[in-house]
Amino acid sequence: MANADSRVTIHMAASLDGFIARKDGSVDWLETSDEFLDGETMDPAFVETFLKTIDCYVMGSRTYETALRFEAQGLGWAYGDKPTFVLTSRQLPRIRDTVEFYSGDLAQFVNERLRPTFRNIWFVGGPEVSAECLRLGLADEVRYSILPILIGDGIRFFEKLDKDIALHLAEVKAYKSGMVELRYECKG
Ligand SMILES: NC(=O)c1ccc[n+]([C@@H]2O[C@H](COP(=O)([O-])OP(=O)(O)OC[C@H]3O[C@@H](n4cnc5c(N)ncnc54)[C@H](OP(=O)(O)O)[C@@H]3O)[C@@H](O)[C@H]2O)c1
């Protein structure tokens, strides 16, 4: 039974030309920053408080493999102590107690397993999983962080999205770093 208060957010950061990773999967360009004088400052205390409102993360196996590489390079684990669900049909290393694997029907998983338990559910990629989430009508909102860089080629934000998804622009924020954050609500 779905919890009426639960909310599914898709969040990704992309280059201005709409890529979320280079062709080889690397995301080194995410470090880019500019100086936009009229922008807001990203206050670390606000970020910390905001992250506390997220109740669980969901990601595809390739995104998890990227997170594993980051961790191996000493760059840390971005998902704190929040339950993190990894979609995979493979046997992958479980590096934390908070990591849980799932394989199967995504709609059933979100509606019957996640929504009754978690209020603020964040899909953090990759494009294959995000597109599936939208295609199945599971997402309530899309948060799109655009970085001030063009990378020319790479993996697109949503892979194989085979229908139009109407969106309502709900929030726009521009930061001093040159990043623009857009929040769209999914209509219907
Ligand atoms: N810029 C950003 O914000 C951002 C965010 C996230 C990711 N990324 C980048 O995106 C790239 C990965 O994206 P991607 O689209 O290639 O892959 P992905 O969405 O991370 O993972 C897709 C994989 O998840 C597994 N999967 C998906 N749905 C499933 C289901 N219902 N049941 C079981 N398994 C399921 C399948 O793999 P198996 O079954 O074979 O395991 C599938 O191939 C990486 O380069 C990453 O760095 C960037």
Coordinates of N, CA and C and ligand atoms in Angstrom, one line a residue:
M1 N 0.9 -1.2 0.0 CA 0.0 0.0 0.0 C 0.9 1.3 0.0
A2 N 0.7 2.1 -1.0 CA 1.6 3.3 -1.1 C 1.2 4.3 0.0
N3 N 2.3 5.0 0.5 CA 2.1 6.0 1.5 C 1.8 7.3 0.7
A4 N 0.7 8.0 1.0 CA 0.3 9.2 0.2 C 1.2 10.3 0.4
D5 N 2.0 10.3 1.5 CA 2.9 11.4 1.8 C 4.3 11.1 1.1
S6 N 4.5 10.0 0.6 CA 5.9 9.7 0.1 C 6.1 10.4 -1.2
R7 N 7.4 10.7 -1.5 CA 7.7 11.5 -2.7 C 9.0 10.9 -3.3
V8 N 8.9 10.6 -4.6 CA 10.0 10.1 -5.3 C 10.7 11.2 -6.2
T9 N 12.0 11.4 -5.9 CA 12.7 12.5 -6.6 C 13.8 11.8 -7.4
I10 N 14.0 12.3 -8.6 CA 15.1 11.9 -9.4 C 16.1 13.1 -9.4
H11 N 17.3 12.8 -9.0 CA 18.3 13.9 -8.9 C 19.5 13.5 -9.8
M12 N 19.9 14.4 -10.6 CA 21.2 14.2 -11.3 C 21.8 15.6 -11.7
A13 N 23.2 15.5 -11.8 CA 23.9 16.7 -12.2 C 24.4 16.5 -13.6
A14 N 24.3 17.5 -14.4 CA 24.6 17.4 -15.8 C 25.4 18.6 -16.3
S15 N 26.1 18.4 -17.4 CA 26.7 19.5 -18.1 C 25.6 20.3 -18.9
L16 N 25.9 21.5 -19.3 CA 24.9 22.3 -20.0 C 24.4 21.6 -21.2
D17 N 25.3 20.8 -21.9 CA 24.8 20.1 -23.1 C 24.2 18.7 -22.7
G18 N 23.8 18.6 -21.5 CA 22.9 17.5 -21.1 C 23.5 16.1 -20.9
F19 N 24.8 16.1 -20.6 CA 25.5 14.8 -20.3 C 25.7 14.6 -18.8
I20 N 25.6 13.4 -18.3 CA 25.8 13.2 -16.9 C 27.1 12.4 -16.6
A21 N 27.7 12.0 -17.7 CA 29.1 11.4 -17.6 C 29.7 11.4 -18.9
R22 N 31.0 11.2 -19.0 CA 31.7 11.1 -20.3 C 31.4 9.7 -20.8
K23 N 31.7 9.4 -22.0 CA 31.4 8.1 -22.6 C 32.0 7.0 -21.8
D24 N 33.2 7.2 -21.2 CA 33.8 6.2 -20.4 C 33.3 6.1 -19.0
G25 N 32.2 6.9 -18.7 CA 31.6 6.9 -17.4 C 32.2 7.9 -16.4
S26 N 33.3 8.6 -16.8 CA 33.9 9.4 -15.8 C 33.2 10.7 -15.6
V27 N 33.3 11.2 -14.3 CA 32.5 12.4 -13.9 C 33.5 13.5 -13.3
D28 N 34.7 13.5 -13.7 CA 35.7 14.4 -13.2 C 35.3 15.9 -13.4
W29 N 34.5 16.2 -14.5 CA 34.1 17.5 -14.8 C 33.0 18.1 -13.8
L30 N 32.5 17.2 -12.9 CA 31.6 17.6 -11.9 C 32.2 18.6 -10.9
E31 N 33.5 18.6 -10.9 CA 34.3 19.5 -10.0 C 34.4 20.9 -10.5
T32 N 33.9 21.1 -11.7 CA 34.0 22.4 -12.3 C 33.3 23.5 -11.5
S33 N 33.9 24.7 -11.5 CA 33.2 25.8 -10.9 C 33.6 27.1 -11.5
D34 N 32.6 28.1 -11.3 CA 32.8 29.4 -12.0 C 32.5 30.4 -10.9
E35 N 32.3 31.7 -11.2 CA 32.0 32.7 -10.2 C 30.8 33.5 -10.8
F36 N 29.6 33.3 -10.2 CA 28.5 34.0 -10.6 C 28.1 34.9 -9.4
L37 N 28.4 36.2 -9.5 CA 28.3 37.1 -8.4 C 26.9 37.2 -7.8
D38 N 25.9 37.1 -8.6 CA 24.5 37.3 -8.0 C 24.0 36.0 -7.4
G39 N 24.8 34.9 -7.5 CA 24.3 33.6 -7.1 C 24.3 33.5 -5.5
E40 N 23.6 32.4 -5.1 CA 23.5 32.1 -3.7 C 24.8 31.3 -3.3
T41 N 25.1 31.4 -2.0 CA 26.2 30.6 -1.5 C 25.6 29.3 -1.0
M42 N 26.3 28.2 -1.3 CA 25.9 26.9 -0.8 C 26.4 26.8 0.6
D43 N 25.5 26.9 1.6 CA 25.8 26.9 3.0 C 25.9 25.4 3.5
P44 N 27.1 25.0 3.9 CA 27.3 23.6 4.3 C 26.3 23.2 5.4
A45 N 25.9 24.1 6.3 CA 24.9 23.7 7.3 C 23.6 23.5 6.7
F46 N 23.2 24.3 5.7 CA 21.9 24.0 5.0 C 22.0 22.7 4.3
V47 N 23.1 22.4 3.6 CA 23.2 21.2 2.9 C 23.1 20.0 3.8
E48 N 23.7 20.1 5.0 CA 23.7 19.0 5.9 C 22.2 18.8 6.4
T49 N 21.5 19.9 6.7 CA 20.1 19.8 7.2 C 19.3 19.2 6.0
F50 N 19.5 19.7 4.8 CA 18.7 19.2 3.7 C 18.9 17.7 3.5
L51 N 20.2 17.2 3.5 CA 20.5 15.8 3.3 C 19.8 14.9 4.3
K52 N 19.6 15.5 5.5 CA 18.9 14.7 6.6 C 17.4 14.4 6.2
T53 N 16.9 15.3 5.3 CA 15.4 15.1 5.0 C 15.3 13.9 4.0
I54 N 16.4 13.5 3.4 CA 16.3 12.3 2.4 C 16.3 11.0 3.2
D55 N 15.3 10.2 3.0 CA 15.1 9.0 3.8 C 15.8 7.7 3.2
C56 N 15.9 7.7 1.9 CA 16.7 6.6 1.3 C 17.1 6.9 -0.1
Y57 N 18.1 6.2 -0.6 CA 18.6 6.4 -2.0 C 18.3 5.1 -2.8
V58 N 18.1 5.3 -4.1 CA 18.0 4.2 -5.0 C 18.9 4.5 -6.2
M59 N 19.6 3.5 -6.6 CA 20.6 3.7 -7.8 C 20.7 2.4 -8.6
G60 N 21.1 2.5 -9.9 CA 21.4 1.4 -10.7 C 22.8 0.9 -10.4
S61 N 23.1 -0.3 -10.8 CA 24.3 -1.0 -10.5 C 25.6 -0.3 -11.0
R62 N 25.4 0.4 -12.2 CA 26.6 1.0 -12.7 C 26.9 2.3 -11.9
T63 N 25.9 2.9 -11.4 CA 26.1 4.1 -10.5 C 26.8 3.6 -9.2
Y64 N 26.3 2.5 -8.7 CA 26.9 1.9 -7.5 C 28.4 1.6 -7.8
E65 N 28.7 1.1 -8.9 CA 30.1 0.7 -9.2 C 31.0 2.0 -9.3
T66 N 30.4 3.1 -9.8 CA 31.1 4.4 -9.7 C 31.3 4.8 -8.3
A67 N 30.3 4.7 -7.4 CA 30.4 5.0 -6.0 C 31.5 4.1 -5.3
L68 N 31.6 2.9 -5.7 CA 32.6 2.0 -5.2 C 34.0 2.5 -5.5
R69 N 34.1 2.9 -6.8 CA 35.4 3.4 -7.3 C 35.8 4.7 -6.5
F70 N 34.8 5.6 -6.3 CA 35.1 6.8 -5.5 C 35.6 6.4 -4.1
E71 N 34.9 5.5 -3.5 CA 35.2 5.1 -2.1 C 36.7 4.5 -2.1
A72 N 37.0 3.7 -3.1 CA 38.3 3.0 -3.2 C 39.4 4.1 -3.4
Q73 N 39.0 5.2 -4.0 CA 40.0 6.3 -4.2 C 40.1 7.3 -3.0
G74 N 39.4 6.9 -2.0 CA 39.4 7.8 -0.8 C 38.5 9.0 -0.9
L75 N 37.6 9.0 -1.8 CA 36.7 10.2 -2.0 C 35.4 10.1 -1.2
G76 N 35.3 9.0 -0.4 CA 34.1 8.8 0.5 C 32.9 8.3 -0.1
W77 N 31.9 8.2 0.7 CA 30.6 7.6 0.3 C 29.6 8.7 0.4
A78 N 28.9 9.0 -0.7 CA 28.1 10.2 -0.7 C 26.7 10.1 0.0
Y79 N 26.4 8.9 0.4 CA 25.0 8.6 0.8 C 24.8 8.4 2.4
G80 N 25.8 8.8 3.1 CA 25.8 8.8 4.6 C 25.4 7.5 5.1
D81 N 24.5 7.5 6.2 CA 24.1 6.3 6.8 C 22.7 5.9 6.4
K82 N 22.2 6.5 5.2 CA 20.8 6.3 4.8 C 20.8 5.0 4.0
P83 N 19.6 4.2 4.2 CA 19.5 3.0 3.4 C 19.7 3.3 1.9
T84 N 20.5 2.5 1.2 CA 20.8 2.7 -0.2 C 20.5 1.4 -0.9
F85 N 19.5 1.5 -1.8 CA 19.0 0.3 -2.6 C 19.7 0.3 -4.0
V86 N 20.3 -0.8 -4.3 CA 21.0 -0.9 -5.5 C 20.3 -1.9 -6.4
L87 N 19.9 -1.5 -7.6 CA 19.2 -2.4 -8.5 C 20.2 -3.2 -9.3
T88 N 20.2 -4.5 -9.2 CA 21.1 -5.3 -9.9 C 20.7 -6.7 -10.0
S89 N 21.1 -7.4 -11.1 CA 20.8 -8.8 -11.2 C 22.1 -9.6 -10.9
R90 N 23.2 -8.8 -10.6 CA 24.5 -9.5 -10.4 C 24.8 -9.6 -8.9
Q91 N 25.9 -10.3 -8.6 CA 26.4 -10.4 -7.2 C 27.4 -9.3 -7.1
L92 N 27.2 -8.2 -6.4 CA 28.1 -7.1 -6.3 C 28.6 -7.1 -4.8
P93 N 29.8 -6.5 -4.6 CA 30.2 -6.4 -3.2 C 29.3 -5.5 -2.4
R94 N 29.0 -5.9 -1.2 CA 28.1 -5.1 -0.3 C 29.1 -4.5 0.7
I95 N 29.4 -3.2 0.5 CA 30.4 -2.5 1.3 C 29.9 -1.9 2.5
R96 N 28.6 -1.8 2.7 CA 28.1 -1.2 3.9 C 26.8 -1.9 4.3
D97 N 26.5 -1.9 5.6 CA 25.3 -2.5 6.1 C 24.0 -1.8 5.6
T98 N 24.2 -0.5 5.2 CA 23.1 0.2 4.7 C 22.7 -0.1 3.2
V99 N 23.6 -0.9 2.6 CA 23.4 -1.2 1.2 C 22.5 -2.5 1.1
E100 N 21.5 -2.4 0.2 CA 20.7 -3.5 0.0 C 20.5 -3.7 -1.5
F101 N 20.5 -4.9 -2.0 CA 20.3 -5.2 -3.5 C 18.9 -5.6 -3.8
Y102 N 18.4 -5.2 -5.0 CA 17.1 -5.6 -5.4 C 17.2 -5.9 -6.9
S103 N 16.4 -6.9 -7.3 CA 16.3 -7.3 -8.7 C 14.8 -7.6 -9.0
G104 N 14.3 -7.0 -10.0 CA 12.9 -7.3 -10.4 C 12.1 -6.1 -10.8
D105 N 10.8 -6.2 -10.6 CA 9.9 -5.2 -11.0 C 10.0 -3.8 -10.3
L106 N 10.4 -2.8 -11.0 CA 10.7 -1.5 -10.3 C 9.5 -0.9 -9.7
A107 N 8.3 -0.9 -10.4 CA 7.1 -0.3 -9.9 C 6.7 -1.0 -8.6
Q108 N 6.7 -2.3 -8.6 CA 6.4 -3.1 -7.4 C 7.3 -2.7 -6.2
F109 N 8.6 -2.6 -6.5 CA 9.6 -2.3 -5.5 C 9.3 -0.9 -4.9
V110 N 9.0 0.1 -5.8 CA 8.8 1.5 -5.3 C 7.5 1.5 -4.5
N111 N 6.4 1.0 -5.1 CA 5.1 1.2 -4.5 C 4.8 0.3 -3.3
E112 N 5.4 -0.9 -3.3 CA 5.1 -1.9 -2.2 C 6.1 -1.9 -1.2
R113 N 7.4 -1.6 -1.6 CA 8.4 -1.8 -0.6 C 8.9 -0.4 -0.1
L114 N 9.2 0.5 -1.0 CA 9.8 1.8 -0.5 C 8.7 2.8 0.0
R115 N 7.7 3.0 -0.8 CA 6.7 4.1 -0.4 C 6.0 3.9 0.9
P116 N 5.7 2.7 1.3 CA 5.1 2.5 2.7 C 6.1 2.8 3.8
T117 N 7.4 2.7 3.5 CA 8.4 2.9 4.6 C 9.1 4.2 4.6
F118 N 9.3 4.8 3.5 CA 10.1 6.0 3.4 C 9.3 7.1 2.8
R119 N 9.6 8.3 3.3 CA 8.8 9.5 2.8 C 9.5 10.2 1.7
N120 N 10.8 10.4 1.8 CA 11.6 11.1 0.8 C 12.6 10.2 0.1
I121 N 12.2 9.7 -1.1 CA 12.9 8.6 -1.8 C 13.7 9.3 -2.9
W122 N 15.0 9.1 -2.9 CA 15.8 9.8 -3.9 C 16.5 8.8 -4.9
F123 N 16.1 8.9 -6.2 CA 16.8 8.2 -7.2 C 18.0 9.0 -7.7
V124 N 19.2 8.4 -7.6 CA 20.4 9.2 -7.9 C 21.1 8.7 -9.1
G125 N 20.3 8.1 -10.0 CA 20.9 7.6 -11.3 C 21.1 6.1 -11.4
G126 N 21.7 5.7 -12.4 CA 22.0 6.5 -13.6 C 20.9 6.7 -14.5
P127 N 21.2 7.1 -15.8 CA 20.2 7.4 -16.7 C 19.2 6.3 -17.1
E128 N 19.7 5.1 -17.0 CA 18.9 3.9 -17.4 C 17.8 3.8 -16.3
V129 N 18.2 3.8 -15.1 CA 17.2 3.7 -14.0 C 16.3 4.9 -13.9
S130 N 16.8 6.1 -14.1 CA 16.0 7.3 -14.0 C 14.9 7.3 -15.1
A131 N 15.3 6.9 -16.3 CA 14.4 6.8 -17.4 C 13.3 5.8 -17.1
E132 N 13.7 4.6 -16.5 CA 12.7 3.6 -16.2 C 11.7 4.1 -15.2
C133 N 12.2 4.9 -14.2 CA 11.4 5.5 -13.2 C 10.4 6.4 -13.8
L134 N 10.8 7.2 -14.7 CA 9.9 8.2 -15.4 C 8.9 7.5 -16.3
R135 N 9.4 6.5 -17.0 CA 8.5 5.8 -18.0 C 7.4 5.1 -17.2
L136 N 7.7 4.6 -16.0 CA 6.7 3.9 -15.3 C 5.8 4.8 -14.5
G137 N 6.1 6.1 -14.6 CA 5.2 7.1 -13.8 C 5.5 7.1 -12.3
L138 N 6.7 6.7 -11.9 CA 6.9 6.5 -10.5 C 7.5 7.8 -9.8
A139 N 8.0 8.8 -10.7 CA 8.6 9.9 -10.1 C 7.7 11.1 -9.8
D140 N 7.8 11.8 -8.7 CA 7.0 13.0 -8.4 C 7.8 14.2 -8.9
E141 N 9.1 14.2 -8.8 CA 9.8 15.4 -9.2 C 11.2 15.0 -9.8
V142 N 11.7 16.0 -10.6 CA 13.1 15.8 -11.1 C 13.9 17.0 -10.7
R143 N 15.0 16.8 -10.1 CA 15.9 17.9 -9.7 C 17.2 17.8 -10.6
Y144 N 17.4 18.9 -11.3 CA 18.4 18.9 -12.3 C 19.5 19.9 -12.0
S145 N 20.7 19.6 -11.6 CA 21.7 20.5 -11.4 C 22.6 20.7 -12.6
I146 N 22.6 21.9 -13.2 CA 23.4 22.1 -14.4 C 24.7 22.8 -14.0
L147 N 25.8 22.2 -14.5 CA 27.1 22.8 -14.2 C 27.6 23.6 -15.3
P148 N 28.4 24.7 -15.0 CA 28.8 25.6 -16.1 C 29.9 25.0 -16.9
I149 N 29.6 24.0 -17.7 CA 30.6 23.3 -18.6 C 29.8 22.6 -19.7
L150 N 30.5 22.6 -20.9 CA 30.1 21.8 -22.0 C 31.1 20.7 -22.2
I151 N 30.6 19.4 -22.4 CA 31.7 18.4 -22.5 C 31.6 17.7 -23.9
G152 N 30.6 18.1 -24.7 CA 30.6 17.7 -26.1 C 30.0 16.3 -26.4
D153 N 30.3 15.4 -25.5 CA 29.8 14.0 -25.8 C 29.7 13.3 -24.5
G154 N 29.0 12.2 -24.4 CA 28.9 11.5 -23.2 C 27.6 10.7 -23.1
I155 N 27.3 10.4 -21.8 CA 26.1 9.6 -21.5 C 25.0 10.6 -21.2
R156 N 23.8 10.5 -21.9 CA 22.8 11.5 -21.8 C 22.0 11.3 -20.5
F157 N 21.3 12.4 -20.1 CA 20.6 12.4 -18.8 C 19.6 11.2 -18.7
F158 N 18.8 11.0 -19.7 CA 17.8 9.9 -19.7 C 18.1 9.1 -20.9
E159 N 18.3 7.8 -20.7 CA 18.5 6.9 -21.8 C 17.2 6.3 -22.2
K160 N 17.0 6.3 -23.5 CA 15.8 5.5 -24.1 C 14.5 5.9 -23.5
L161 N 14.3 7.2 -23.3 CA 13.0 7.7 -22.8 C 12.0 7.7 -24.0
D162 N 11.1 6.8 -24.1 CA 10.3 6.7 -25.3 C 9.0 7.4 -25.4
K163 N 8.8 8.3 -24.4 CA 7.6 9.1 -24.5 C 7.8 10.5 -23.8
D164 N 6.9 11.4 -24.1 CA 7.1 12.8 -23.5 C 6.6 12.7 -22.1
I165 N 7.3 13.5 -21.3 CA 6.9 13.6 -19.9 C 6.7 15.1 -19.6
A166 N 5.5 15.5 -19.3 CA 5.2 16.9 -19.1 C 5.6 17.3 -17.7
L167 N 6.3 18.5 -17.6 CA 6.8 18.9 -16.3 C 6.4 20.3 -15.9
H168 N 6.3 20.5 -14.6 CA 6.0 21.9 -14.1 C 7.2 22.4 -13.4
L169 N 7.7 23.6 -13.8 CA 8.9 24.2 -13.2 C 8.5 24.7 -11.8
A170 N 9.0 24.2 -10.7 CA 8.6 24.5 -9.4 C 9.6 25.4 -8.7
E171 N 10.9 25.3 -9.1 CA 11.9 26.1 -8.3 C 13.2 26.3 -9.2
V172 N 13.8 27.4 -9.1 CA 15.0 27.7 -9.8 C 16.0 28.4 -8.8
K173 N 17.2 27.8 -8.7 CA 18.2 28.5 -7.9 C 19.5 28.6 -8.6
A174 N 20.2 29.7 -8.5 CA 21.5 29.8 -9.1 C 22.5 30.1 -8.0
Y175 N 23.6 29.4 -8.1 CA 24.7 29.5 -7.1 C 25.9 30.3 -7.5
K176 N 26.6 30.8 -6.6 CA 27.9 31.5 -6.8 C 28.9 30.7 -7.7
S177 N 28.8 29.3 -7.5 CA 29.7 28.4 -8.2 C 29.3 28.3 -9.7
G178 N 28.2 29.0 -10.1 CA 27.8 28.9 -11.5 C 26.8 27.7 -11.8
M179 N 26.5 26.9 -10.7 CA 25.6 25.8 -10.9 C 24.1 26.4 -10.8
V180 N 23.3 25.9 -11.7 CA 21.9 26.2 -11.6 C 21.1 25.0 -11.2
E181 N 20.2 25.1 -10.3 CA 19.4 24.0 -9.8 C 18.0 24.2 -10.2
L182 N 17.4 23.2 -11.0 CA 16.1 23.3 -11.4 C 15.3 22.2 -10.7
R183 N 14.1 22.5 -10.2 CA 13.2 21.5 -9.7 C 11.9 21.5 -10.5
Y184 N 11.6 20.4 -11.1 CA 10.4 20.2 -11.8 C 9.5 19.2 -11.2
E185 N 8.2 19.4 -11.1 CA 7.3 18.4 -10.7 C 6.7 17.7 -11.9
C186 N 6.5 16.4 -11.8 CA 6.0 15.6 -12.9 C 4.5 15.7 -12.9
K187 N 4.0 16.1 -14.1 CA 2.5 16.3 -14.2 C 1.9 15.0 -14.3
G188 N 0.8 14.8 -13.7 CA 0.0 13.5 -13.8 C 0.7 12.3 -13.4
Ligands
LIG1 N1 26.1 13.1 -13.1 C1 25.3 12.4 -12.2 O1 24.5 13.1 -11.4 C2 25.3 10.9 -12.2 C3 24.4 10.3 -11.3 C4 24.4 8.9 -11.3 C5 25.2 8.2 -12.3 N2 26.0 8.8 -13.1 C6 26.8 8.1 -14.1 O2 25.9 7.3 -14.9 C7 26.6 6.1 -15.3 C8 25.8 4.9 -15.1 O3 24.5 5.0 -15.6 P1 23.8 3.8 -16.5 O4 22.5 4.4 -17.1 O5 24.8 3.3 -17.4 O6 23.5 2.7 -15.4 P2 22.7 2.7 -14.0 O7 21.3 3.3 -14.3 O8 23.5 3.2 -12.9 O9 22.6 1.1 -13.9 C9 21.8 0.3 -14.8 C10 21.9 -1.1 -14.4 O10 21.2 -1.4 -13.2 C11 20.6 -2.7 -13.2 N3 19.2 -2.6 -13.1 C12 18.4 -1.6 -13.5 N4 17.1 -1.8 -13.2 C13 17.1 -3.1 -12.6 C14 16.0 -3.9 -12.1 N5 14.7 -3.5 -12.1 N6 16.4 -5.1 -11.5 C15 17.7 -5.5 -11.5 N7 18.7 -4.7 -12.0 C16 18.4 -3.5 -12.5 C17 21.1 -3.3 -14.5 O11 22.4 -3.9 -14.3 P3 22.8 -5.4 -13.8 O12 21.5 -6.2 -13.6 O13 23.6 -5.9 -14.9 O14 23.6 -5.2 -12.6 C18 21.3 -2.1 -15.4 O15 22.2 -2.3 -16.5 C19 27.9 6.1 -14.5 O16 29.0 6.5 -15.4 C20 27.8 7.1 -13.4 O17 29.0 7.7 -13.1 C21 26.1 10.2 -13.1

